[in-house]
PDB file of N, H, CA, C and O in Angstrom:
ATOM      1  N   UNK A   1     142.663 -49.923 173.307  1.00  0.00           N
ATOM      2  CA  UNK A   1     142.862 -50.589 174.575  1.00  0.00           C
ATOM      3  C   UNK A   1     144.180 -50.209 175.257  1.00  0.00           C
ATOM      4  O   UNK A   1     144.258 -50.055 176.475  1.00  0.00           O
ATOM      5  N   UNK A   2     145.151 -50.074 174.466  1.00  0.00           N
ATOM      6  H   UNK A   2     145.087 -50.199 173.476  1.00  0.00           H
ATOM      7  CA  UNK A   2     146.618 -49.691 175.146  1.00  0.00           C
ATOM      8  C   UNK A   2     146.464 -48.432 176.294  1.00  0.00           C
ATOM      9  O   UNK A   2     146.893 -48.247 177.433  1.00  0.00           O
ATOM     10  N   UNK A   3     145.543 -47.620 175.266  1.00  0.00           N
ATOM     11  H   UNK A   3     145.194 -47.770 174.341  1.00  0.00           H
ATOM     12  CA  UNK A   3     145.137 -46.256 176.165  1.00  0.00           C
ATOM     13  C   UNK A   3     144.972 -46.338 177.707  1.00  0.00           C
ATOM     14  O   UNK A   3     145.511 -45.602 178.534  1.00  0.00           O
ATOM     15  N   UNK A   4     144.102 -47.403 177.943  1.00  0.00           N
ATOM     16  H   UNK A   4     143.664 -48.001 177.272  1.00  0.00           H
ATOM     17  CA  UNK A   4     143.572 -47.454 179.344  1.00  0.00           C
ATOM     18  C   UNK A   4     144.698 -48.021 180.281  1.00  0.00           C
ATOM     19  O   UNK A   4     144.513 -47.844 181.485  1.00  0.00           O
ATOM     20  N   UNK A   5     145.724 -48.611 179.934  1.00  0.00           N
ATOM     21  H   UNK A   5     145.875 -48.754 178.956  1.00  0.00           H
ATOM     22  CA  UNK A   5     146.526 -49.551 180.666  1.00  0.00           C
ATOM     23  C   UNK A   5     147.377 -48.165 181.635  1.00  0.00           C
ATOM     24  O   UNK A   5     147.675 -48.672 182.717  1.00  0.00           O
ATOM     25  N   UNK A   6     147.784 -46.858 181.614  1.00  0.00           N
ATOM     26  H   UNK A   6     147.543 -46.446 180.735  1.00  0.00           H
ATOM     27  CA  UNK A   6     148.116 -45.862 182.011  1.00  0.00           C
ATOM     28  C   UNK A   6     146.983 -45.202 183.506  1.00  0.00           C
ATOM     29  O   UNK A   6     147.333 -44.696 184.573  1.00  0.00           O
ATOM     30  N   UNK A   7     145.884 -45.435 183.077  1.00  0.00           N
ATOM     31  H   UNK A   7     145.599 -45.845 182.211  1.00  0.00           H
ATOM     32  CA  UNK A   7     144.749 -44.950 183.574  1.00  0.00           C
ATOM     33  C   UNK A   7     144.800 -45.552 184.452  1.00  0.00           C
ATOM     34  O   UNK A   7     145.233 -45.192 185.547  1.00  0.00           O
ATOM     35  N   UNK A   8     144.095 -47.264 183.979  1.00  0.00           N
ATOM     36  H   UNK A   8     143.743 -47.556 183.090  1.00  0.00           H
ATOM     37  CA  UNK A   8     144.065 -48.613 184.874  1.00  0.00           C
ATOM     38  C   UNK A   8     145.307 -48.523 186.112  1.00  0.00           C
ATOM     39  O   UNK A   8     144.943 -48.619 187.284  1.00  0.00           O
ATOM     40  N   UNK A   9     146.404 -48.382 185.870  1.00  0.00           N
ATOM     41  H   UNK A   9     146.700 -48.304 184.918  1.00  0.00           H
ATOM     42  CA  UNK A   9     147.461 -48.503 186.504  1.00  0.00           C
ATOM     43  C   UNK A   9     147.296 -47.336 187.797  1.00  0.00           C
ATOM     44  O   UNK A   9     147.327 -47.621 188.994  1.00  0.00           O
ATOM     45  N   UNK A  10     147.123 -46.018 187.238  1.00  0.00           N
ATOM     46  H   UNK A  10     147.098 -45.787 186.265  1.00  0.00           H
ATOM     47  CA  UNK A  10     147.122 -45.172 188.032  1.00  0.00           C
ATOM     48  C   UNK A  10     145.684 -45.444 189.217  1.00  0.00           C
ATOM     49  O   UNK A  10     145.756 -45.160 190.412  1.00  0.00           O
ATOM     50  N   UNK A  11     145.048 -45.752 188.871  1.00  0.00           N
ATOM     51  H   UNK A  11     144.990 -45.983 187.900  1.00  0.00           H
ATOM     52  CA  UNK A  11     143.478 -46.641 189.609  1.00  0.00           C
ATOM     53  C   UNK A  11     144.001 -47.283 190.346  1.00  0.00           C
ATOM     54  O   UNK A  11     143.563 -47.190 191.493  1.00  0.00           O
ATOM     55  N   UNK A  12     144.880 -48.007 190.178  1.00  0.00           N
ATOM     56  H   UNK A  12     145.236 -48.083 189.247  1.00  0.00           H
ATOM     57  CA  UNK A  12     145.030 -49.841 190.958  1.00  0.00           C
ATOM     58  C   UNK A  12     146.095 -48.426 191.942  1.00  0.00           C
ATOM     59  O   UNK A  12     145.196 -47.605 192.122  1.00  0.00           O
ATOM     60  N   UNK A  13     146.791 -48.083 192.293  1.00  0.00           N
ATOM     61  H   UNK A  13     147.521 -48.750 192.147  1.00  0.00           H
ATOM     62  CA  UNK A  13     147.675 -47.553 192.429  1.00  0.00           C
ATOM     63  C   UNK A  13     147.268 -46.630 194.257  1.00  0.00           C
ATOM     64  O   UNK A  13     147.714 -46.756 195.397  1.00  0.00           O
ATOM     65  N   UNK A  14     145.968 -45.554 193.441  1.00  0.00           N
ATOM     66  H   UNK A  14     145.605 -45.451 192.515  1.00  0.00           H
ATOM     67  CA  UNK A  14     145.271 -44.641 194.081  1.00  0.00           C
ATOM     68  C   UNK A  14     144.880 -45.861 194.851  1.00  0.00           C
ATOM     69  O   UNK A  14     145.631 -46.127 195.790  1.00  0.00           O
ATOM     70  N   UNK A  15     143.928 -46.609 194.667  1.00  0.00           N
ATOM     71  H   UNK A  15     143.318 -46.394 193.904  1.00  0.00           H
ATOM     72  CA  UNK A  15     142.682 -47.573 195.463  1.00  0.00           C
ATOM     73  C   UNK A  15     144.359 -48.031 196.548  1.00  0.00           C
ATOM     74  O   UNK A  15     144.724 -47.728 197.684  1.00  0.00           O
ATOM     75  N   UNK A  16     144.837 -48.697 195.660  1.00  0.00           N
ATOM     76  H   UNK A  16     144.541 -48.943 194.737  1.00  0.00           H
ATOM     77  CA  UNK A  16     145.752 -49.710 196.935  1.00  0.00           C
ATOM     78  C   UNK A  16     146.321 -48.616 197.977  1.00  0.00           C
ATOM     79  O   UNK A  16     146.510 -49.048 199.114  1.00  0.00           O
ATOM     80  N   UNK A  17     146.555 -47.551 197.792  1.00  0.00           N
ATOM     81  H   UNK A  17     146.401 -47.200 196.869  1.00  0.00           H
ATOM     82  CA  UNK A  17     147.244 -46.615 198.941  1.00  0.00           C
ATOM     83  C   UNK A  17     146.067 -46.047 199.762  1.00  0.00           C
ATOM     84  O   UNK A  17     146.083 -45.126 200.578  1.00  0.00           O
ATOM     85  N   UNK A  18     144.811 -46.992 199.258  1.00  0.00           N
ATOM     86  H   UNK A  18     144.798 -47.740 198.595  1.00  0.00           H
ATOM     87  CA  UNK A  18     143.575 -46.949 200.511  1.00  0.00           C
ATOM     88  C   UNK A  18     143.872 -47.440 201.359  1.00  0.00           C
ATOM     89  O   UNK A  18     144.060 -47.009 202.497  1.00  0.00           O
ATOM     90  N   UNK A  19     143.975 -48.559 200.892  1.00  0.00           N
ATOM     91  H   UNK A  19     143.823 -48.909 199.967  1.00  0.00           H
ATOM     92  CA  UNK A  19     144.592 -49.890 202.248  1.00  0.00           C
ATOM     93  C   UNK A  19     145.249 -49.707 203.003  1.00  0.00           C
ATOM     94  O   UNK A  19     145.011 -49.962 204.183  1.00  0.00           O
ATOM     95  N   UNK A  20     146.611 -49.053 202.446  1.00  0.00           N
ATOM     96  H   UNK A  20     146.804 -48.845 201.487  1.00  0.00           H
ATOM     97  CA  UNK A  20     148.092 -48.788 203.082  1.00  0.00           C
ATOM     98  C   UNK A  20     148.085 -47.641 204.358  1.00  0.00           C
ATOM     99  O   UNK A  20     148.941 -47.554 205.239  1.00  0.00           O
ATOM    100  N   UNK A  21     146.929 -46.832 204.202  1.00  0.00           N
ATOM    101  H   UNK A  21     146.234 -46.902 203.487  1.00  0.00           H
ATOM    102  CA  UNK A  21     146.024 -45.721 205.614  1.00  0.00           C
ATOM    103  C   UNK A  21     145.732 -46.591 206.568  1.00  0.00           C
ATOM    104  O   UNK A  21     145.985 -46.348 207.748  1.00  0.00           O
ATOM    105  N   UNK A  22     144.982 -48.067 206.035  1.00  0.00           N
ATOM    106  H   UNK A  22     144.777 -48.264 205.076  1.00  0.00           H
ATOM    107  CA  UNK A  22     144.818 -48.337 207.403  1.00  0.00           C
ATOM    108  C   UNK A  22     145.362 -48.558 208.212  1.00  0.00           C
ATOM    109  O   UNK A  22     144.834 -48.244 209.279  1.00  0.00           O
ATOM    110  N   UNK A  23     146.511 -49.113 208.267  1.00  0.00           N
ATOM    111  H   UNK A  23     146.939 -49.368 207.400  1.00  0.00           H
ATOM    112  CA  UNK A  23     146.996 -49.669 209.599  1.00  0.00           C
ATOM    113  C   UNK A  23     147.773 -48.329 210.344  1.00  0.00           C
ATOM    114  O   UNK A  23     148.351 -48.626 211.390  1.00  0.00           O
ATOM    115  N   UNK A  24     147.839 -47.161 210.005  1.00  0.00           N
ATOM    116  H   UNK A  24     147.369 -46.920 209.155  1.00  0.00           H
ATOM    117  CA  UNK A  24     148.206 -46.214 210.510  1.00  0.00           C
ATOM    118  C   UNK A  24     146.737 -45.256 211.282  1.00  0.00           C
ATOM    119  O   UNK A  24     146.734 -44.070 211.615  1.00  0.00           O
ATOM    120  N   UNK A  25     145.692 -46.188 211.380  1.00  0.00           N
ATOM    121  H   UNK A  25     145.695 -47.151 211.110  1.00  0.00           H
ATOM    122  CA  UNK A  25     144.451 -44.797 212.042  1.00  0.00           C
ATOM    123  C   UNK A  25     144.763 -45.472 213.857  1.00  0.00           C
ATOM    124  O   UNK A  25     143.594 -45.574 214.228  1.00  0.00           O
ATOM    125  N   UNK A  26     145.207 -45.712 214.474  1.00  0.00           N
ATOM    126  H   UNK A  26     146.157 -45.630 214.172  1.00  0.00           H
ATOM    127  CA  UNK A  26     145.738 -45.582 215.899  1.00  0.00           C
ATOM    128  C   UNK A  26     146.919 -44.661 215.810  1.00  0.00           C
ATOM    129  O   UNK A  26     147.309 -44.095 216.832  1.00  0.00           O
ATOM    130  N   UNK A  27     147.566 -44.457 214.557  1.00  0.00           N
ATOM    131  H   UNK A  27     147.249 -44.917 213.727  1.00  0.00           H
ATOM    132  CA  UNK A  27     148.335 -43.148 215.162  1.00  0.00           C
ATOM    133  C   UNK A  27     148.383 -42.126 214.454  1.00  0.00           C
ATOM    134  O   UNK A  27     149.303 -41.308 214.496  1.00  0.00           O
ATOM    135  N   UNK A  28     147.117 -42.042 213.520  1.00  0.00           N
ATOM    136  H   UNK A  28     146.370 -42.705 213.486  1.00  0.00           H
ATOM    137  CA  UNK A  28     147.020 -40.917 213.276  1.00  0.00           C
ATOM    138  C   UNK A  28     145.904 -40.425 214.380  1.00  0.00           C
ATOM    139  O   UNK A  28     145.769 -39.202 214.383  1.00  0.00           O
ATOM    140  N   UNK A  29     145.229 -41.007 215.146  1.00  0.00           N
ATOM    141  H   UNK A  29     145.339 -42.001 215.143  1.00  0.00           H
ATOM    142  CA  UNK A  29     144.358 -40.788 216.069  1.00  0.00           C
ATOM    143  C   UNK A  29     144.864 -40.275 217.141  1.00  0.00           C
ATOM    144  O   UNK A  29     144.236 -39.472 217.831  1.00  0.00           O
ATOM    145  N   UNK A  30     146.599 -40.856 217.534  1.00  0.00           N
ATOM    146  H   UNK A  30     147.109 -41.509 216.974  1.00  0.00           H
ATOM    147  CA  UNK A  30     146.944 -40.418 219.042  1.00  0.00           C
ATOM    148  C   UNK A  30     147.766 -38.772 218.547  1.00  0.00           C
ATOM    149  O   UNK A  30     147.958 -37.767 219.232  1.00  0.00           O
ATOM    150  N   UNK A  31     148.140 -39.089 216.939  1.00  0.00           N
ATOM    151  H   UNK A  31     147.984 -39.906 216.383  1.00  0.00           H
ATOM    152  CA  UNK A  31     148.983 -37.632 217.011  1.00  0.00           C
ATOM    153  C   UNK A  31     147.843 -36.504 216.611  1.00  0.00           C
ATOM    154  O   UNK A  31     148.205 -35.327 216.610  1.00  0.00           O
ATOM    155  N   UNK A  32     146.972 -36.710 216.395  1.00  0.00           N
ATOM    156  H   UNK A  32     146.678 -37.666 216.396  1.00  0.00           H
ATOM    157  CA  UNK A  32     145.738 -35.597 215.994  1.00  0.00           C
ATOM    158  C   UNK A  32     145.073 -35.397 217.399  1.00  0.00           C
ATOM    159  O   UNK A  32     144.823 -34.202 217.554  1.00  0.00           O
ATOM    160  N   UNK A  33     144.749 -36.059 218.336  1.00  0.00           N
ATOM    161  H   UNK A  33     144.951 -37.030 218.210  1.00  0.00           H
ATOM    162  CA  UNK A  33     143.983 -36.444 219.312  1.00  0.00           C
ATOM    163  C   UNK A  33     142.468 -36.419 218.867  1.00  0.00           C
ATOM    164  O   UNK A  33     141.645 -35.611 219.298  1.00  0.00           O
ATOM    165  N   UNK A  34     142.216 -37.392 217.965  1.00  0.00           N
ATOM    166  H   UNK A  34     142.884 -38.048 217.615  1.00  0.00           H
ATOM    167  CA  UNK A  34     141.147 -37.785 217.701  1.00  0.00           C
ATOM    168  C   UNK A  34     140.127 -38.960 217.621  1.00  0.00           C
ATOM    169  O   UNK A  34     140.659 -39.994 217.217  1.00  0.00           O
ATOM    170  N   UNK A  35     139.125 -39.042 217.832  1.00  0.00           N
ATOM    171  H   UNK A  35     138.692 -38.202 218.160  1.00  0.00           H
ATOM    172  CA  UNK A  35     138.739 -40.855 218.139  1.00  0.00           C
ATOM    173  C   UNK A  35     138.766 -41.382 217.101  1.00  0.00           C
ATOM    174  O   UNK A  35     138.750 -40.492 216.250  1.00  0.00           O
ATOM    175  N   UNK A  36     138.811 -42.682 216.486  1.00  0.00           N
ATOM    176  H   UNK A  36     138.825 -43.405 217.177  1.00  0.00           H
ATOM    177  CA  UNK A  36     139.325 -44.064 215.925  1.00  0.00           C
ATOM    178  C   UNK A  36     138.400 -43.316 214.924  1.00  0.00           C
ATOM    179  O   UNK A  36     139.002 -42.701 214.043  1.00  0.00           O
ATOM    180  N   UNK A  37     136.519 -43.239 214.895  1.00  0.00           N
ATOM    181  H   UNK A  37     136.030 -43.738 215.610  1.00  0.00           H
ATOM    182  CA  UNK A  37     135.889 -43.306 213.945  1.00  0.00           C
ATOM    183  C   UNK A  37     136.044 -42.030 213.242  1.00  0.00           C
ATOM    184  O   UNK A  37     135.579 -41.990 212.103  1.00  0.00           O
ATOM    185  N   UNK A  38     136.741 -40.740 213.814  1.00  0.00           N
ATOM    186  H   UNK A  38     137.119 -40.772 214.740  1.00  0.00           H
ATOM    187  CA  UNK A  38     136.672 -39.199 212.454  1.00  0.00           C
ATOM    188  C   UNK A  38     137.610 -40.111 212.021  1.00  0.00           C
ATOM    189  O   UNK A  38     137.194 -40.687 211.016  1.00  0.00           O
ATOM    190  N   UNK A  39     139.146 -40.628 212.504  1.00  0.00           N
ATOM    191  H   UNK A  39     139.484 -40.159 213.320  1.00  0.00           H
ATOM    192  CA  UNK A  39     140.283 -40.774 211.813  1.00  0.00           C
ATOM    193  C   UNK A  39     139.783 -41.933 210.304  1.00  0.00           C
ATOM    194  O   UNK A  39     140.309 -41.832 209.195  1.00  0.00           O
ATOM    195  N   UNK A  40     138.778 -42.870 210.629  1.00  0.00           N
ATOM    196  H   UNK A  40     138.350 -42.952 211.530  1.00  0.00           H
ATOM    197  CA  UNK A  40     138.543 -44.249 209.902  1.00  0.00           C
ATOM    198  C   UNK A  40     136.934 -43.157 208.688  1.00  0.00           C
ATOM    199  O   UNK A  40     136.657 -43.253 207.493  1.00  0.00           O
ATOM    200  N   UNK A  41     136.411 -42.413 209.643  1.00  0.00           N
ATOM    201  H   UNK A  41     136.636 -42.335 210.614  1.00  0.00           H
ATOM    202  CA  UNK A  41     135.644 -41.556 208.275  1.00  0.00           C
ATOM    203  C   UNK A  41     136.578 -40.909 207.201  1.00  0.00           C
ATOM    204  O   UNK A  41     136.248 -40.975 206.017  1.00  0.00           O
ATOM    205  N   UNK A  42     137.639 -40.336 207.549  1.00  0.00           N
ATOM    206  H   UNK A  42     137.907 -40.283 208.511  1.00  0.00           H
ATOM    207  CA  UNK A  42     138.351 -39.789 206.677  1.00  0.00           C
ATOM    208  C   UNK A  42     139.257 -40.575 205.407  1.00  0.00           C
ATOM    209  O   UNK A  42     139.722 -40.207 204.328  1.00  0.00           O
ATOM    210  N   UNK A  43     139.229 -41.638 206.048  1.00  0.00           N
ATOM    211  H   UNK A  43     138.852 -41.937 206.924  1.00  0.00           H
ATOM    212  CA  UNK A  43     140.117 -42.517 205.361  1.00  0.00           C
ATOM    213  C   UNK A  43     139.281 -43.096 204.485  1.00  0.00           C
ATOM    214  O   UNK A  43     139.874 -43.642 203.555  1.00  0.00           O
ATOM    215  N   UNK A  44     137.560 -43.201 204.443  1.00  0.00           N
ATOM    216  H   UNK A  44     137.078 -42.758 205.199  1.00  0.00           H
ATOM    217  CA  UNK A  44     136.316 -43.825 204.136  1.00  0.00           C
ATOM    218  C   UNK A  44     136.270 -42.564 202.889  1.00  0.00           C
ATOM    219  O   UNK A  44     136.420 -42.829 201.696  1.00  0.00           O
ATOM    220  N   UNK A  45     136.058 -41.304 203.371  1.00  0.00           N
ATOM    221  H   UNK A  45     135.937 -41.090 204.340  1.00  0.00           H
ATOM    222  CA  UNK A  45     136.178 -39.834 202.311  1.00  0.00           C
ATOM    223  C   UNK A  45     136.970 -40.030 201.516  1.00  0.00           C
ATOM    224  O   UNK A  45     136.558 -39.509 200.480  1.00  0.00           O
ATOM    225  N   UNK A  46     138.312 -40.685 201.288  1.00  0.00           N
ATOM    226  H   UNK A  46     138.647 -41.108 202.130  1.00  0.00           H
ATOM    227  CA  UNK A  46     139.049 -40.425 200.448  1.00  0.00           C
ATOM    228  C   UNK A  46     138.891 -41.869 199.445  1.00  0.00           C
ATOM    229  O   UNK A  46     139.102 -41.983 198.238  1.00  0.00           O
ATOM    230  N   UNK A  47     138.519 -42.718 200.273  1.00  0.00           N
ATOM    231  H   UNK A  47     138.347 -42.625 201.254  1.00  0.00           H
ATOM    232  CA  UNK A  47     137.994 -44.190 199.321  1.00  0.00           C
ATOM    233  C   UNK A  47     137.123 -43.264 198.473  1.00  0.00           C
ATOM    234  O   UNK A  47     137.535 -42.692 197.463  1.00  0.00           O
ATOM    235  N   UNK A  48     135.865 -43.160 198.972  1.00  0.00           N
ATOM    236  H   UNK A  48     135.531 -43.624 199.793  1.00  0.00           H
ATOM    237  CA  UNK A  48     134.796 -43.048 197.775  1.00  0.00           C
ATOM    238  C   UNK A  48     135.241 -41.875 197.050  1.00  0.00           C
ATOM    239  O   UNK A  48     134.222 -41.516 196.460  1.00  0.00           O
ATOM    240  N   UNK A  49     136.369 -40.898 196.687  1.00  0.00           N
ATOM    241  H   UNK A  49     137.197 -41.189 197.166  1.00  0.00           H
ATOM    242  CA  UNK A  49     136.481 -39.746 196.259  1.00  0.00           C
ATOM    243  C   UNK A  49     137.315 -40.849 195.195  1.00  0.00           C
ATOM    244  O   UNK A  49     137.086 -40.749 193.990  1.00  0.00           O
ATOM    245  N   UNK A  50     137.864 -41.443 195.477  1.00  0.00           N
ATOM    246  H   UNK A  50     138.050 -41.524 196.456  1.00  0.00           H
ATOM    247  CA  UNK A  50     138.829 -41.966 194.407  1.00  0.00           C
ATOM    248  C   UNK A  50     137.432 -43.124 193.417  1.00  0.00           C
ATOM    249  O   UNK A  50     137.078 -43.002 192.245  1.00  0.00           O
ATOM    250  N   UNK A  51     137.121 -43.785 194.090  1.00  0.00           N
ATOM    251  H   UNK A  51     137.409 -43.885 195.042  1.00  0.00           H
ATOM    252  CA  UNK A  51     135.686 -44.422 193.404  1.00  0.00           C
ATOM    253  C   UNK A  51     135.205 -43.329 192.102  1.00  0.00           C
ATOM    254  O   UNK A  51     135.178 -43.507 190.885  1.00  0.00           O
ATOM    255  N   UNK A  52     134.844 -42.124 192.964  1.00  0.00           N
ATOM    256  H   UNK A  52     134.866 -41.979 193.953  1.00  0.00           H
ATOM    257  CA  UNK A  52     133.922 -41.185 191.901  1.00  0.00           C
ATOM    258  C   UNK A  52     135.102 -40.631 190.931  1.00  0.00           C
ATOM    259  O   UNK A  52     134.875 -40.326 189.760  1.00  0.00           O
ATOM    260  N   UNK A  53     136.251 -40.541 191.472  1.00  0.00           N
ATOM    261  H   UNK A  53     136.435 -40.789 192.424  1.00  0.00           H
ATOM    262  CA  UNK A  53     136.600 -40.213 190.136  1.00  0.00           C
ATOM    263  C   UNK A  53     137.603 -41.003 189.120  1.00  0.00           C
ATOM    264  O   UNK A  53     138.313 -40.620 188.190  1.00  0.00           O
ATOM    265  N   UNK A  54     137.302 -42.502 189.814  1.00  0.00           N
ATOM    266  H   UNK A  54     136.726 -42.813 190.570  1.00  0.00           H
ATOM    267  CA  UNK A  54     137.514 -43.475 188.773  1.00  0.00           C
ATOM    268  C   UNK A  54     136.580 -43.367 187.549  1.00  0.00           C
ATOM    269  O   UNK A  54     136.850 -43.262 186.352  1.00  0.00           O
ATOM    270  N   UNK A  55     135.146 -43.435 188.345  1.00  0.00           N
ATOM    271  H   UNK A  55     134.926 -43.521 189.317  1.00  0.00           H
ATOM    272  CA  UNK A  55     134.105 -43.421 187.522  1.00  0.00           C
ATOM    273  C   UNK A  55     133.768 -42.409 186.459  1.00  0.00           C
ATOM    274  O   UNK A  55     133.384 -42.541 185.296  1.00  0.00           O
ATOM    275  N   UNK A  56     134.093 -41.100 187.394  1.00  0.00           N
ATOM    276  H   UNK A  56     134.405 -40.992 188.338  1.00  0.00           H
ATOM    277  CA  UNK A  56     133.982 -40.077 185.992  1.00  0.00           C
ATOM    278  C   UNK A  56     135.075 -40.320 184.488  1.00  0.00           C
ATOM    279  O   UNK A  56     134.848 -40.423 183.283  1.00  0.00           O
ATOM    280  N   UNK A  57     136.583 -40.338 185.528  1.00  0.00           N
ATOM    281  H   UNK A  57     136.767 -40.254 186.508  1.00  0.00           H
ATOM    282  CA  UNK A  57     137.135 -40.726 184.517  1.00  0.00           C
ATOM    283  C   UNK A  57     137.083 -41.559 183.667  1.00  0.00           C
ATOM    284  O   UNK A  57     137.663 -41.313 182.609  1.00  0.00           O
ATOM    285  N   UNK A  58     136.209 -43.127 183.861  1.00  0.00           N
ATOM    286  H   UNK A  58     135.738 -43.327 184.720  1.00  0.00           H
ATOM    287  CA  UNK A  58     135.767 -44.157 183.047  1.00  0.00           C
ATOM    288  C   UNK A  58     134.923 -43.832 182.054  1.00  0.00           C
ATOM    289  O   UNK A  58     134.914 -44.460 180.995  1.00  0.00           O
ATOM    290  N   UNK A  59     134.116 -42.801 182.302  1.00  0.00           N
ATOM    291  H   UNK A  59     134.123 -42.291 183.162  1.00  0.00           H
ATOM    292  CA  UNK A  59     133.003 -42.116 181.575  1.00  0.00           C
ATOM    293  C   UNK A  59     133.390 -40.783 180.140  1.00  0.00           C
ATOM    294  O   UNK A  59     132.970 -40.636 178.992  1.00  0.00           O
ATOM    295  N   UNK A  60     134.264 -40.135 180.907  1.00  0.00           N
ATOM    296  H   UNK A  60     134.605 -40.254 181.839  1.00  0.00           H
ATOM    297  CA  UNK A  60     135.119 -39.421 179.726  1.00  0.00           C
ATOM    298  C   UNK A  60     136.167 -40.128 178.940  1.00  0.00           C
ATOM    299  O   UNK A  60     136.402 -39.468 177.927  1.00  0.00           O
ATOM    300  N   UNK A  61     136.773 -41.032 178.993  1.00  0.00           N
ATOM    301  H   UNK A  61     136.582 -41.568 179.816  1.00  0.00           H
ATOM    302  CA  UNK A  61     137.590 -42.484 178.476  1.00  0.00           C
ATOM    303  C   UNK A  61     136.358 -43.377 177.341  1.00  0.00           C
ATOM    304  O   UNK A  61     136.559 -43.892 176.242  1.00  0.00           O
ATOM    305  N   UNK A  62     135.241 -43.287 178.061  1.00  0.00           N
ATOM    306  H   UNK A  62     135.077 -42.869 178.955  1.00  0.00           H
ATOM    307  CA  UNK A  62     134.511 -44.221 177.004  1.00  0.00           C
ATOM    308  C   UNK A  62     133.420 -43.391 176.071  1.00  0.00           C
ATOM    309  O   UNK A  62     132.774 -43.981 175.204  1.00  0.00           O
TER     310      UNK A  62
END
């Protein structure tokens, strides 16, 4: 169990600096010149990329 607490940590870590994108997609939108929804898909791409490779990694861990 100790093992995972390194892993776990780095997880909680990745996921929460999901959150921390959002309140920056109005300006990453005005300095890219791009509309609200590519800037809020991209930020959506990098959620589920961290998901899948929570999961893989959960899978080679167990």
């Amino acid at each position: 169990m100790p093992k995972l607490f390194p892993y776990l940590f780095l997880l909680f870590t990745i996921g929460f600096g999901w959150f921390i994108i959002a309140p920056l997609v109005p300006i990453l939108s005005a300095d890219f010149h791009v509309s609200i929804p590519s800037v809020i898909l991209l930020i959506s791409i990098y959620g589920y990329a961290v998901v899948l490779v929570g999961l893989l990694a959960g899978y080679i861990l167990g």
